[in-house]
Structures are given as structure tokens and as C-alpha cells.
PDB file of C-alpha atoms and ligand atoms in Angstrom:
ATOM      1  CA  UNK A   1     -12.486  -5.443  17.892  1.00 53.00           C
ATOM      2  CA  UNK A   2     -14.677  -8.340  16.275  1.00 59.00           C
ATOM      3  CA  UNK A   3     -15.774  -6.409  13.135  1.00 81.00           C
ATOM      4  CA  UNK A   4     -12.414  -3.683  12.565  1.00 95.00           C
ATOM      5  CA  UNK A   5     -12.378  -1.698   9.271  1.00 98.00           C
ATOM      6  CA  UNK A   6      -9.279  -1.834   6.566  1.00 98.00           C
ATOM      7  CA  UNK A   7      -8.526   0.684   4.285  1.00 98.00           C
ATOM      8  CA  UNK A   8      -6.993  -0.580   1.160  1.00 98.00           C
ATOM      9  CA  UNK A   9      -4.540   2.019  -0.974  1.00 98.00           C
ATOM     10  CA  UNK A  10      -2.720   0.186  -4.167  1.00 98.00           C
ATOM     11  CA  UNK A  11      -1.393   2.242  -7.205  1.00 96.00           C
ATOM     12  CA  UNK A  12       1.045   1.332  -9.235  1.00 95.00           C
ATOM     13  CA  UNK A  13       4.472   2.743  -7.708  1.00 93.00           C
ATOM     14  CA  UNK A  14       5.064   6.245  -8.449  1.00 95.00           C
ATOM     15  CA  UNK A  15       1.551   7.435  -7.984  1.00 96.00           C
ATOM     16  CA  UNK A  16       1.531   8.796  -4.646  1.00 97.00           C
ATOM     17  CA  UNK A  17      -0.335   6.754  -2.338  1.00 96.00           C
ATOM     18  CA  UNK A  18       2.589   6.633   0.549  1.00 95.00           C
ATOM     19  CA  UNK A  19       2.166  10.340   0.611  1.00 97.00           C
ATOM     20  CA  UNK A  20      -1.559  10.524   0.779  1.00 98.00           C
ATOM     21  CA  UNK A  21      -1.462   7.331   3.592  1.00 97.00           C
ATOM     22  CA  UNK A  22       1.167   9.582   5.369  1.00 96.00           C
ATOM     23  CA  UNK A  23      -0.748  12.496   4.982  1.00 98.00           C
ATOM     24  CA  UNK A  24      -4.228  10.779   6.418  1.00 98.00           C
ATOM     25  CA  UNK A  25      -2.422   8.834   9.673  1.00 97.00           C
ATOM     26  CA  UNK A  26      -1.125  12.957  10.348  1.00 97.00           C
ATOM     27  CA  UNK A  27      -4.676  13.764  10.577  1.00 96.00           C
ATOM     28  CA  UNK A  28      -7.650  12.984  13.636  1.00 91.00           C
ATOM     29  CA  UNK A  29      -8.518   9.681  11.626  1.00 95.00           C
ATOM     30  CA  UNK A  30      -8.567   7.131  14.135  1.00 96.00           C
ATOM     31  CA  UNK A  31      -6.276   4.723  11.542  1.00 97.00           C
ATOM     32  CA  UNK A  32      -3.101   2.758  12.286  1.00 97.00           C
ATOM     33  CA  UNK A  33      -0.485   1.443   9.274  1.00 97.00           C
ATOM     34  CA  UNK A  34      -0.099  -1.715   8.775  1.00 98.00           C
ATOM     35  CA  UNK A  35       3.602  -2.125   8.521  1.00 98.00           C
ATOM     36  CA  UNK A  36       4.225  -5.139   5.676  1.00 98.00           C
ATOM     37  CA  UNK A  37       7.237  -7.251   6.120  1.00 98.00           C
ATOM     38  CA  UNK A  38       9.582  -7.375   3.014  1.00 98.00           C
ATOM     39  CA  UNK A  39      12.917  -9.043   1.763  1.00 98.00           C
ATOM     40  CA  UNK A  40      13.753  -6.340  -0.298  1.00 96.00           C
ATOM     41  CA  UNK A  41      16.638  -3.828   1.107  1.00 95.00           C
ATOM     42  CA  UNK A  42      15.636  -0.511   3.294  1.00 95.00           C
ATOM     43  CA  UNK A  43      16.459   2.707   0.983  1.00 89.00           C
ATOM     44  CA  UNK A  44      17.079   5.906   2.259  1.00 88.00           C
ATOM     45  CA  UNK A  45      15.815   6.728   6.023  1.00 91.00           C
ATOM     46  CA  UNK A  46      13.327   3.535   5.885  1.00 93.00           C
ATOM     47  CA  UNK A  47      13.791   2.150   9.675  1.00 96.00           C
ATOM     48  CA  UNK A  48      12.687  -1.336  10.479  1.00 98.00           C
ATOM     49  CA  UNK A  49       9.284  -1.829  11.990  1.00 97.00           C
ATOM     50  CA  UNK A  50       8.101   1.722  10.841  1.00 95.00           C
ATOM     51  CA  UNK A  51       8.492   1.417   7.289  1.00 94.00           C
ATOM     52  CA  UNK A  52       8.334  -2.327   7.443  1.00 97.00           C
ATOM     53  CA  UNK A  53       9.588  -5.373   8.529  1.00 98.00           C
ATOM     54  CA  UNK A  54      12.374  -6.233   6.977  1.00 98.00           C
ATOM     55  CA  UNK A  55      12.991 -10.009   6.335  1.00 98.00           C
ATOM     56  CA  UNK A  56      15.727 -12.050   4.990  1.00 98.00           C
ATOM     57  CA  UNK A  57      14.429 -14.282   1.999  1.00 98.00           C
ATOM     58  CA  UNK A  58      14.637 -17.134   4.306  1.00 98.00           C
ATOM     59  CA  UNK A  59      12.876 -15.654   7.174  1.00 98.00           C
ATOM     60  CA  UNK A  60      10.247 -14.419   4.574  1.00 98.00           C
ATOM     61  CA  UNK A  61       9.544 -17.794   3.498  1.00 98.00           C
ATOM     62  CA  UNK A  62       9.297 -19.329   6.255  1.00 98.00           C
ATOM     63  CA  UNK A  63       6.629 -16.949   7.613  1.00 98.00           C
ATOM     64  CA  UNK A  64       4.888 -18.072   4.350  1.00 98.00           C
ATOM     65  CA  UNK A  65       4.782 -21.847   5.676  1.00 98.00           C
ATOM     66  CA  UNK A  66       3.906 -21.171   8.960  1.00 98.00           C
ATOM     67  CA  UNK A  67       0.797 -19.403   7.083  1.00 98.00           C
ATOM     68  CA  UNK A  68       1.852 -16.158   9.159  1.00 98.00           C
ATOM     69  CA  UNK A  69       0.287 -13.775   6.524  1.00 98.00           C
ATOM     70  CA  UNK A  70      -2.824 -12.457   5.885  1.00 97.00           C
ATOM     71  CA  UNK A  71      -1.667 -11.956   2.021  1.00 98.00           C
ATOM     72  CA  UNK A  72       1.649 -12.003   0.641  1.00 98.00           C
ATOM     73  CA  UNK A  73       2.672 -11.306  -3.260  1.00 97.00           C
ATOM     74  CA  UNK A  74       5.782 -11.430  -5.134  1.00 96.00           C
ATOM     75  CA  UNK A  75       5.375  -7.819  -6.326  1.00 93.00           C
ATOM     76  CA  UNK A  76       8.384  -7.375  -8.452  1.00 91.00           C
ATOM     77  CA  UNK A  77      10.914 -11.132  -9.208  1.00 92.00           C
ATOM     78  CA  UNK A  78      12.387 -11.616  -6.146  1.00 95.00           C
ATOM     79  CA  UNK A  79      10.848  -9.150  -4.547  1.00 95.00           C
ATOM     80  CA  UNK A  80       8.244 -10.189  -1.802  1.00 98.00           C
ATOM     81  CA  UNK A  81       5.935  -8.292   0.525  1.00 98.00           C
ATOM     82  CA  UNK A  82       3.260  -9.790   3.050  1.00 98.00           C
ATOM     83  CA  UNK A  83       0.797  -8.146   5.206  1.00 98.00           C
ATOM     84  CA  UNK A  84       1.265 -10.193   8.449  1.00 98.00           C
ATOM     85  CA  UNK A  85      -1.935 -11.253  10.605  1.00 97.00           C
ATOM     86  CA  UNK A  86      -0.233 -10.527  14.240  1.00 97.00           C
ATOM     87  CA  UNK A  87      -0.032  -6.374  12.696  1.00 97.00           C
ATOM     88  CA  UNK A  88      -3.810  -6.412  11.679  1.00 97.00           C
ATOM     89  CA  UNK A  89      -4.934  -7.842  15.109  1.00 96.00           C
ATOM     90  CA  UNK A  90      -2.390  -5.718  16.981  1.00 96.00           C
ATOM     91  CA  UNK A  91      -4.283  -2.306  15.097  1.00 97.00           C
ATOM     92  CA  UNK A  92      -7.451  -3.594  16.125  1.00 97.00           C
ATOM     93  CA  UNK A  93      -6.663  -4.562  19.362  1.00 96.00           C
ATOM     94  CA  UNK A  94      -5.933  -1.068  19.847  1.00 95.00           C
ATOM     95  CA  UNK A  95      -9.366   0.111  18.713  1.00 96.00           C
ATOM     96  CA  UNK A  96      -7.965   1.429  15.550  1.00 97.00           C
ATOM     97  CA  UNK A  97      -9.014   0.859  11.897  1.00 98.00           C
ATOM     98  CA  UNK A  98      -6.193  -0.447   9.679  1.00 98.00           C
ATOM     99  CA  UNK A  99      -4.381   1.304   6.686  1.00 98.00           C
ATOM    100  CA  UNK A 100      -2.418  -0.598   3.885  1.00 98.00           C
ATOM    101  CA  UNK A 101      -0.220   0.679   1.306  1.00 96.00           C
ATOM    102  CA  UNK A 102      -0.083  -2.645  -0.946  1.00 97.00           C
ATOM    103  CA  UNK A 103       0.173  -3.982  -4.408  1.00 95.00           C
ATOM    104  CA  UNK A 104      -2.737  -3.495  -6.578  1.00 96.00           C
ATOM    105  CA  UNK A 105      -3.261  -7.667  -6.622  1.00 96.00           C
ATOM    106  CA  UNK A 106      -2.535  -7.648  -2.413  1.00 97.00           C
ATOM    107  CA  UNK A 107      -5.539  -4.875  -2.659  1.00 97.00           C
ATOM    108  CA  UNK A 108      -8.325  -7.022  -4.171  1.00 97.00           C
ATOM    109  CA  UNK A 109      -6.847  -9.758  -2.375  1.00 97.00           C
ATOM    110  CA  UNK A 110      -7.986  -8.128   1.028  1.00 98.00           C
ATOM    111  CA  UNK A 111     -11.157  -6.716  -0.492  1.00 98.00           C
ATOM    112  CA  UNK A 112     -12.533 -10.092  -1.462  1.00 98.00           C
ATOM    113  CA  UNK A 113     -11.783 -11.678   2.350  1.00 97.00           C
ATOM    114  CA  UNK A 114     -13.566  -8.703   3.741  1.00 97.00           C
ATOM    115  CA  UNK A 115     -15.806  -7.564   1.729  1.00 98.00           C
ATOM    116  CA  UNK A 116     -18.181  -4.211   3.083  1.00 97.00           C
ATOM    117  CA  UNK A 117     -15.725  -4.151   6.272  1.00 97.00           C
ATOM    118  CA  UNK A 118     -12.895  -2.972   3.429  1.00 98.00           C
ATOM    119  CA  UNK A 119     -12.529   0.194   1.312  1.00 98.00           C
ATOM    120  CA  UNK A 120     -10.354  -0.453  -1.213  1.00 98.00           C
ATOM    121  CA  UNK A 121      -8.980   2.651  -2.777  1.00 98.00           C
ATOM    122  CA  UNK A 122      -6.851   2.903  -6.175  1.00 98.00           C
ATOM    123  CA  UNK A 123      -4.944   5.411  -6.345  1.00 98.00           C
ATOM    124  CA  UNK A 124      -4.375   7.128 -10.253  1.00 97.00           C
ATOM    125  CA  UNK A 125      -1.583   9.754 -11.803  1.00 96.00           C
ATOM    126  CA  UNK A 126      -2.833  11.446 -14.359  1.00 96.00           C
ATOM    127  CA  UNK A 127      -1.156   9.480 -17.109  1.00 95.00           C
ATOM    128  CA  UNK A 128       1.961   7.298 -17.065  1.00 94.00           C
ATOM    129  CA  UNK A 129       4.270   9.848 -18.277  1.00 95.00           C
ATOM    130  CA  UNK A 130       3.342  11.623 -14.860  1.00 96.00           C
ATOM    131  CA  UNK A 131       4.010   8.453 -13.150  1.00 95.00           C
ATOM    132  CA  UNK A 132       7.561   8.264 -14.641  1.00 95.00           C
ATOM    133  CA  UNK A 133       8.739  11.637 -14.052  1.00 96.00           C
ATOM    134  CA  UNK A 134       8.067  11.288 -10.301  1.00 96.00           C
ATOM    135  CA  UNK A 135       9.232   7.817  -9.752  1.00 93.00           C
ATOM    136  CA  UNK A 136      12.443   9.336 -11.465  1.00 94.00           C
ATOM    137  CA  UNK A 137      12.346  12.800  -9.340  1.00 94.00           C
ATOM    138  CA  UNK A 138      11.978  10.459  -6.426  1.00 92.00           C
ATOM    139  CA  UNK A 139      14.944   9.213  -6.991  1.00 91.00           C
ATOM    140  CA  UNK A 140      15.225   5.871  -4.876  1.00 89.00           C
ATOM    141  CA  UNK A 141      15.269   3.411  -7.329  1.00 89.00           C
ATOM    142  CA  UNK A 142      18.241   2.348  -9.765  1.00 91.00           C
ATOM    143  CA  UNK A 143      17.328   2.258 -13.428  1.00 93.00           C
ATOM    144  CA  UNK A 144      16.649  -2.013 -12.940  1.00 92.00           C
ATOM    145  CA  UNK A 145      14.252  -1.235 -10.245  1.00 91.00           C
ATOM    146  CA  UNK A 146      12.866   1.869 -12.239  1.00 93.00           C
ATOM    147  CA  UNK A 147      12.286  -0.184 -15.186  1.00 93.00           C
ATOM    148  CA  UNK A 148      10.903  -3.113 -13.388  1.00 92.00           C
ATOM    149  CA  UNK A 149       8.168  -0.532 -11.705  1.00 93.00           C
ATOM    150  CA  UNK A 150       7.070   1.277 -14.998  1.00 94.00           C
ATOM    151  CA  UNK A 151       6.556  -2.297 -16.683  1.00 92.00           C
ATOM    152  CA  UNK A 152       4.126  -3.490 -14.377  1.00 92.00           C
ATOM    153  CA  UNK A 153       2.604   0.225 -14.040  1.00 94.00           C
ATOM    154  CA  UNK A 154       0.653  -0.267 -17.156  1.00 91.00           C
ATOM    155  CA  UNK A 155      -1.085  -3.333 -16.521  1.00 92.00           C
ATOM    156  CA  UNK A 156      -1.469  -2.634 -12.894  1.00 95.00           C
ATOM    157  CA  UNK A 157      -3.667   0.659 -14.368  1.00 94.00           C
ATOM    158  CA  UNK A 158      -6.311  -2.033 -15.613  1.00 94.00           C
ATOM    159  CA  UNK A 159      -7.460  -3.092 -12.363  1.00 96.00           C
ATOM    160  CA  UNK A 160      -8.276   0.562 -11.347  1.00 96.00           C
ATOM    161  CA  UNK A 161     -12.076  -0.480 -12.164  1.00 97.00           C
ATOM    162  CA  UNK A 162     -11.994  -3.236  -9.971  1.00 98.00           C
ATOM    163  CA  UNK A 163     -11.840  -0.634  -6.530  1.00 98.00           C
ATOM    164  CA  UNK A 164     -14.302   0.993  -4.641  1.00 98.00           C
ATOM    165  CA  UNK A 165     -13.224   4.114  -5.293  1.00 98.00           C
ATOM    166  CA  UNK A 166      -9.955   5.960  -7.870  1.00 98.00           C
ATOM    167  CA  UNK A 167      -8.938   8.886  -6.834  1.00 98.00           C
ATOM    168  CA  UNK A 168      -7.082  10.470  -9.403  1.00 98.00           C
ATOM    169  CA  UNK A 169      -3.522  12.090  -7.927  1.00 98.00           C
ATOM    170  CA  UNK A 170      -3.033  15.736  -9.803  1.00 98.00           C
ATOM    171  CA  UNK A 171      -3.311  17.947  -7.273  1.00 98.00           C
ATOM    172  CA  UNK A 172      -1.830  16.254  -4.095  1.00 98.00           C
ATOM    173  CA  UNK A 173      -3.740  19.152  -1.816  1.00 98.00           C
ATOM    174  CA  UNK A 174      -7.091  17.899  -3.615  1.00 98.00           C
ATOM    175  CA  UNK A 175      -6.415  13.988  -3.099  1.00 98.00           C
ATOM    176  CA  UNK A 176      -5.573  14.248  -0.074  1.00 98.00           C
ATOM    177  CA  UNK A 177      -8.875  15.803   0.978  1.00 98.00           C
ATOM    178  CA  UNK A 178     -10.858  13.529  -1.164  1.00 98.00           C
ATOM    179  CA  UNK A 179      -9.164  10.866   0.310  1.00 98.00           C
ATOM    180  CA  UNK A 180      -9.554  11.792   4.266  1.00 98.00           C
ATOM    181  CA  UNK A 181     -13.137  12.766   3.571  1.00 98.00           C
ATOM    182  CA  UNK A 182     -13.787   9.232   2.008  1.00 98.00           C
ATOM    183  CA  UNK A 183     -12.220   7.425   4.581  1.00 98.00           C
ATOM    184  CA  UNK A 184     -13.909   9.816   7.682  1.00 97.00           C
ATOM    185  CA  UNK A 185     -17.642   8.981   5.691  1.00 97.00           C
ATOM    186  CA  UNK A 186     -16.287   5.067   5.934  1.00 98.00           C
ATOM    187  CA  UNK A 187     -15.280   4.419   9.501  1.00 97.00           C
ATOM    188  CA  UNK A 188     -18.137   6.424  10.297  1.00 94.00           C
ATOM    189  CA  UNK A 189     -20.741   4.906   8.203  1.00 88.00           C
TER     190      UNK A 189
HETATM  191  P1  ADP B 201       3.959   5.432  -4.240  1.00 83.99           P
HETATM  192  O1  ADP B 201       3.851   5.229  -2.759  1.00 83.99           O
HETATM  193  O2  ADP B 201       2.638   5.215  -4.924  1.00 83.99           O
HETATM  194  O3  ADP B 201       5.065   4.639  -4.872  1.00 83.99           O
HETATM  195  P2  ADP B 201       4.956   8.107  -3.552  1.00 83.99           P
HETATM  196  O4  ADP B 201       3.962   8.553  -2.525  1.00 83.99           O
HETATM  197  O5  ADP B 201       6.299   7.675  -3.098  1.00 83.99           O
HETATM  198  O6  ADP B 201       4.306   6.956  -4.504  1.00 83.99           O
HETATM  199  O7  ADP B 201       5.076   9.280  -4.625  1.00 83.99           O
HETATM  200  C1  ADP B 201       6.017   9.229  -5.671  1.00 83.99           C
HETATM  201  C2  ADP B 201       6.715  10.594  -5.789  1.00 83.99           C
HETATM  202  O8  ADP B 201       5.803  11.554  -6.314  1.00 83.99           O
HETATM  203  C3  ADP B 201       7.203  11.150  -4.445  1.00 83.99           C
HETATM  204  O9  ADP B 201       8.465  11.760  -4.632  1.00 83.99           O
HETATM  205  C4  ADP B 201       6.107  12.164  -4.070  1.00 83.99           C
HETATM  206  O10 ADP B 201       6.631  13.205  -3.264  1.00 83.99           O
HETATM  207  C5  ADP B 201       5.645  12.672  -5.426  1.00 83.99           C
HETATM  208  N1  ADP B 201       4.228  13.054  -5.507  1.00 83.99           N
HETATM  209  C6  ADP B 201       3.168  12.416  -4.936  1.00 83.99           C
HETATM  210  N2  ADP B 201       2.001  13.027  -5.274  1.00 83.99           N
HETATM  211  C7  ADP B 201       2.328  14.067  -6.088  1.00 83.99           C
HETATM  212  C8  ADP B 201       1.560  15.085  -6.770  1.00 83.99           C
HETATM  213  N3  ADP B 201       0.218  15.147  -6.707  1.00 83.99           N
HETATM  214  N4  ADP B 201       2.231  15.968  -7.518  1.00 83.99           N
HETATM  215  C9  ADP B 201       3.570  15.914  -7.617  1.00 83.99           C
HETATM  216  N5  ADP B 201       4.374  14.995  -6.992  1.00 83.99           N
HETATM  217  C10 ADP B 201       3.754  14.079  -6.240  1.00 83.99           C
HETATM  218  P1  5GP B 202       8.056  -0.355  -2.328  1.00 83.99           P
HETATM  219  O1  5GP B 202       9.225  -1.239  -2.624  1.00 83.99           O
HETATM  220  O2  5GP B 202       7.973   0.835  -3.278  1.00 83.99           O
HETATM  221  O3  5GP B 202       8.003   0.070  -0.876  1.00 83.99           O
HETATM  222  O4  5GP B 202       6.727  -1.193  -2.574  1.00 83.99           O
HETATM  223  C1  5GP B 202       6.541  -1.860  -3.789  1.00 83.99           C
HETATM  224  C2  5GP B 202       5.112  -2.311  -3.896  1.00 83.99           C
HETATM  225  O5  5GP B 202       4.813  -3.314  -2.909  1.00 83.99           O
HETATM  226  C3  5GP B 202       4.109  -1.181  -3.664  1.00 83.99           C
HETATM  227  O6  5GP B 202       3.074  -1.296  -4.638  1.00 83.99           O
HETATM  228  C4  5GP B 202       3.596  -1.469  -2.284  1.00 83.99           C
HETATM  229  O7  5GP B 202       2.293  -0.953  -2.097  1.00 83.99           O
HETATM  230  C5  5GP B 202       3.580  -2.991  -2.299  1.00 83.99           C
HETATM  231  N1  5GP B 202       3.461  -3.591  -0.964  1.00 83.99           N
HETATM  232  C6  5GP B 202       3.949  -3.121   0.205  1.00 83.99           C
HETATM  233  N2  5GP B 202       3.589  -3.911   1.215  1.00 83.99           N
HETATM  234  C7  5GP B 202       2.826  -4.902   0.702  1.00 83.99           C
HETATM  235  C8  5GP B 202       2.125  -6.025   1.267  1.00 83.99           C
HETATM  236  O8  5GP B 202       2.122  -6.285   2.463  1.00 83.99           O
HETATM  237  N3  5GP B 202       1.461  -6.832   0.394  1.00 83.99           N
HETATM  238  C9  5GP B 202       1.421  -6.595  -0.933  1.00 83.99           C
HETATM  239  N4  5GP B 202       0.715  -7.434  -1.682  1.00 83.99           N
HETATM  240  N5  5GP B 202       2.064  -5.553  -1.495  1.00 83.99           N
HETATM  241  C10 5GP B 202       2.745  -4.713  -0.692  1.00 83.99           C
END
């Protein structure tokens, strides 16, 4: 597929867009995920190749030099995650559109290489407060992790503007709808 479609999701963490990218690949959209690769640590029942690749930081970094990714950031110190160009062509291959769950700055990253054949999407809680009570009832991260997440969740909020569309997660029944009829009225259009 010459001209396949990507489907951008960023948020800061916390704000629900793993649930509403889980929720949409459940449904008849004809999307695949792009599974990122990672050198950070699988928590809880994260299985390699599903959730994502995961890397060693040597393995990562090599990938970089071989220029195996599409885009890679160093989300959090330390922390890196890549979206890597054999997964995108594998999706379209398949006659699928692609779906990414990535950083805010991996987001507009993607939008600006592929301009109209991208939706970016930027997915908002209703307030930071919100956003910290469910990272915390999610309970996956340790408090260095948790920290690290809500300091970058307020800047990351500025680039909501910078998307195509913000759908605001309150009611996860309603976002999820808004979000599978936006995407159905994209690969479609
Ligand atoms: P992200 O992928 O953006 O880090 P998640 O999808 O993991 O966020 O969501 C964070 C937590 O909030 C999860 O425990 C999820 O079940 C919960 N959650 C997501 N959306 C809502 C919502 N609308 N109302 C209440 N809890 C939600
Ligand atoms: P988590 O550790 O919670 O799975 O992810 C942390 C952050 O990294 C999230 O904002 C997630 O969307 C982002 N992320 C995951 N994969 C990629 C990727 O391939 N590229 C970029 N830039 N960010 C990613």
C-alpha cells in the first residue's frame, strides 16, 4: 500500500489513550498497532512483541544508527521508545491502516512527515488532578516513575493545539465513540 493512513494518539500518560486504541482495534476498523520497541522494563502482563518490543539499551541504540526507526524519542531520562519502519510497512503490507500510541513530540513528529495521510489525535483528561488520580489507581508505576510522568504532563498539555483533533477523556463510553467515528470518517474519506 503506496499511500497507507496512520492514526496518531499522544496524551500525556494517564489520560487514557491505550484504552481508547484498545477499544478501537476491538472494533470493525480495518487498523493494525504499531507495536514501538522500548528499553524500558515490561510491567505487569506486557508480553514482548504485543505490547512492544522490548530492547536492551544497547540493542536500542544501535537500531538508532542503523537509522531503523521511523521516529524515536527519549520520552522520560533514560527512557527510550521508537516506532520502527519494518512495523509500519509490515501494517500496510497487510492492507491495514496503522495505529500509534506515542509521545506527544513522537505525534507531531509523524504528522509533519505525513501530512493529510495522518490524523493526529490528542487525547485530554479533564484536568490534571484527573490525570493523577488514575495514573495512581492504575497503579503500575513506582512513585519515581509517577513523578517523572506528572512533570512532563503539564507541558505535554500545551501541544494539545497543535493536533488535528482533542478529544477530551471524561466519559470513556463517549470518547471512545467520538474517537471510532473520527477515525471510520478518516480512512474512509
Ligand atoms: P495512557 O495510555 O494515556 O497512559 P491508560 O489508557 O493506561 O492511559 O489510562 C490510565 C488509567 O485510567 C487506566 O487505569 C484506565 O483504565 C483509566 N481510565 C481511562 N479512561 C478513563 C475514564 N474516562 N474514566 C476513568 N478511568 C479511565
Ligand atoms: P509507557 O511507558 O506508559 O508505555 O509509555 C510512555 C510514553 O511513551 C507514552 O506517552 C507512550 O505513548 C510513548 N511511546 C510509546 N511508544 C512510542 C514510540 O514509538 N515513540 C514515541 N515517540 N513515544 C512512544
Amino acid at each position: 500500500m503506496d499511500q497507507g493512513k496512520l492514526i496518531i494518539f499522544s496524551a500525556p500518560s494517564g489520560s487514557g489513550k491505550s484504552t481508547i486504541v484498545r477499544h478501537l482495534l476491538r472494533r470493525d476498523v480495518p487498523i493494525e498497532f504499531s507495536v514501538s520497541a522500548t528499553n524500558r522494563a515490561p510491567r505487569g502482563r506486557e508480553e514482548n512483541g504485543v505490547d512492544y518490543y522490548f530492547l536492551s539499551s544497547e540493542e536500542f541504540k544501535s537500531k538508532i544508527n542503523s537509522k531503523a526507526f521511523l521516529e524515536w524519542e527519549e520520552v522520560y531520562p533514560d527512557h527510550y521508545y521508537g516506532t520502527l519502519n519494518t512495523e509500519v510497512d509490515r501494517i500496510w503490507a497487510n492492507g491495514k491502516q496503522v495505529v500509534f500510541d506515542i509521545d506527544v513530540e513522537g505525534g507531531l513528529n509523524l504528522k509533519k512527515q505525513f501530512g493529510k495521510r495522518a490524523l493526529s489525535v490528542f487525547i485530554k483528561a479533564p484536568s490534571l488532578d484527573v490525570l493523577k488520580e488514575r495514573l495512581m489507581a492504575r497503579n503500575t508505576e513506582d512513585q519515581e516513575n509517577l513523578n517523572m510522568r506528572l512533570d512532563k504532563a503539564q507541558s505535554e498539555m500545551a501541544y494539545a493545539k497543535y493536533f488535528d483533533l482533542v478529544i477530551v477523556n471524561d466519559d470513556l463510553e463517549i470518547a471512545q465513540e467520538q474517537a471510532y467515528q473520527k477515525v471510520m470518517d478518516f480512512i474512509n474519506g
